[in-house]
Amino acid sequence: MIDPLYLITAVVISGLITLALRALPFAILKPLRKSRFVKALGRWMPAGILLILAVVVLRGEILSRPGDLWAIAAATAVTVLVHLLAKRRALLSIAAGTACYVLLLNMF
């Protein structure tokens, strides 16, 4: 039988380590918040990550379905158009592009 004091100590230490690991980035970033570099990262990093995700997904789809390039191109165009026309709402544009892609693949 495990000693209850040992178990409580292990849970408390695990909780402190988890809290420290989550708080550490904010503590490190606090003095850098006024930095131009960090501000530029905050502005460009989300767009860069989305671009990387889009390229990876498109590459995977193009390689797995080489005969359906037209559907991939049409769904990509719909995603971009909805994103630009709907005031850059990412969830709406992703949903529209995904729905377009699924419909095109199943209808044709």
Short mmCIF file of C-alpha atoms in Angstrom, two decimals:
data_model
loop_
_atom_site.label_atom_id
_atom_site.label_comp_id
_atom_site.label_asym_id
_atom_site.label_seq_id
_atom_site.Cartn_x
_atom_site.Cartn_y
_atom_site.Cartn_z
CA MET A 1 0.00 0.00 0.00
CA ILE A 2 1.29 3.41 -0.95
CA ASP A 3 1.79 5.83 1.87
CA PRO A 4 -0.84 8.65 1.60
CA LEU A 5 1.75 11.27 2.52
CA TYR A 6 3.94 10.07 -0.37
CA LEU A 7 0.95 10.25 -2.75
CA ILE A 8 -0.02 13.76 -1.62
CA THR A 9 3.58 14.93 -1.90
CA ALA A 10 3.84 13.53 -5.42
CA VAL A 11 0.61 15.25 -6.51
CA VAL A 12 1.69 18.58 -4.99
CA ILE A 13 5.13 18.42 -6.62
CA SER A 14 3.58 17.48 -9.96
CA GLY A 15 1.16 20.38 -9.68
CA LEU A 16 3.94 22.83 -8.85
CA ILE A 17 6.04 21.65 -11.78
CA THR A 18 3.06 21.91 -14.13
CA LEU A 19 2.25 25.41 -12.87
CA ALA A 20 5.88 26.50 -13.23
CA LEU A 21 6.11 25.14 -16.77
CA ARG A 22 2.96 26.99 -17.80
CA ALA A 23 3.86 30.26 -16.08
CA LEU A 24 7.50 30.33 -17.18
CA PRO A 25 6.89 31.47 -20.79
CA PHE A 26 4.74 34.37 -19.58
CA ALA A 27 7.35 35.36 -17.00
CA ILE A 28 10.07 35.27 -19.63
CA LEU A 29 7.97 37.15 -22.17
CA LYS A 30 6.87 39.95 -19.82
CA PRO A 31 10.06 42.05 -20.12
CA LEU A 32 10.06 41.50 -23.89
CA ARG A 33 6.50 42.70 -24.55
CA LYS A 34 7.71 46.14 -25.62
CA SER A 35 10.24 44.66 -28.02
CA ARG A 36 9.63 45.33 -31.72
CA PHE A 37 10.75 41.80 -32.53
CA VAL A 38 8.19 40.20 -30.22
CA LYS A 39 5.47 42.51 -31.56
CA ALA A 40 6.39 41.53 -35.12
CA LEU A 41 6.31 37.86 -34.14
CA GLY A 42 2.87 38.32 -32.61
CA ARG A 43 1.65 39.95 -35.80
CA TRP A 44 3.15 37.57 -38.37
CA MET A 45 3.40 34.23 -36.60
CA PRO A 46 -0.32 33.29 -36.77
CA ALA A 47 -0.41 33.96 -40.50
CA GLY A 48 2.82 32.02 -40.99
CA ILE A 49 1.53 29.05 -39.05
CA LEU A 50 -1.70 29.05 -41.06
CA LEU A 51 0.30 29.24 -44.28
CA ILE A 52 2.45 26.27 -43.24
CA LEU A 53 -0.65 24.26 -42.30
CA ALA A 54 -2.31 25.11 -45.62
CA VAL A 55 0.76 24.10 -47.62
CA VAL A 56 1.08 20.80 -45.74
CA VAL A 57 -2.62 19.96 -46.20
CA LEU A 58 -2.61 20.94 -49.88
CA ARG A 59 0.56 18.93 -50.51
CA GLY A 60 -0.96 15.89 -48.83
CA GLU A 61 -4.18 16.16 -50.79
CA ILE A 62 -2.38 16.72 -54.09
CA LEU A 63 -0.17 13.68 -53.51
CA SER A 64 -3.03 11.44 -52.37
CA ARG A 65 -5.53 12.53 -55.05
CA PRO A 66 -3.62 13.53 -58.19
CA GLY A 67 -6.74 13.15 -60.35
CA ASP A 68 -8.74 15.66 -58.32
CA LEU A 69 -6.53 18.71 -58.73
CA TRP A 70 -9.45 20.73 -60.06
CA ALA A 71 -11.45 20.11 -56.86
CA ILE A 72 -8.46 21.08 -54.71
CA ALA A 73 -7.95 24.27 -56.75
CA ALA A 74 -11.67 25.15 -56.61
CA ALA A 75 -11.89 24.56 -52.86
CA THR A 76 -8.74 26.61 -52.31
CA ALA A 77 -10.20 29.45 -54.38
CA VAL A 78 -13.47 29.30 -52.42
CA THR A 79 -11.53 29.40 -49.14
CA VAL A 80 -9.52 32.45 -50.22
CA LEU A 81 -12.60 34.26 -51.60
CA VAL A 82 -14.68 33.65 -48.49
CA HIS A 83 -11.77 34.70 -46.31
CA LEU A 84 -11.35 37.98 -48.18
CA LEU A 85 -15.08 38.72 -48.58
CA ALA A 86 -16.10 37.75 -45.04
CA LYS A 87 -13.70 40.12 -43.29
CA ARG A 88 -10.99 37.48 -42.69
CA ARG A 89 -13.02 35.12 -40.56
CA ALA A 90 -10.82 32.05 -40.53
CA LEU A 91 -13.38 29.54 -39.26
CA LEU A 92 -15.95 30.60 -41.84
CA SER A 93 -13.49 30.41 -44.73
CA ILE A 94 -12.14 27.03 -43.60
CA ALA A 95 -15.67 25.65 -43.25
CA ALA A 96 -16.68 26.97 -46.67
CA GLY A 97 -13.58 25.55 -48.36
CA THR A 98 -13.96 22.20 -46.65
CA ALA A 99 -17.65 21.98 -47.54
CA CYS A 100 -16.87 22.90 -51.15
CA TYR A 101 -14.14 20.27 -51.35
CA VAL A 102 -16.30 17.51 -49.88
CA LEU A 103 -19.23 18.42 -52.15
CA LEU A 104 -17.04 18.49 -55.27
CA LEU A 105 -15.46 15.14 -54.45
CA ASN A 106 -18.80 13.47 -53.79
CA MET A 107 -20.77 15.03 -56.65
CA PHE A 108 -18.24 14.58 -59.46
#
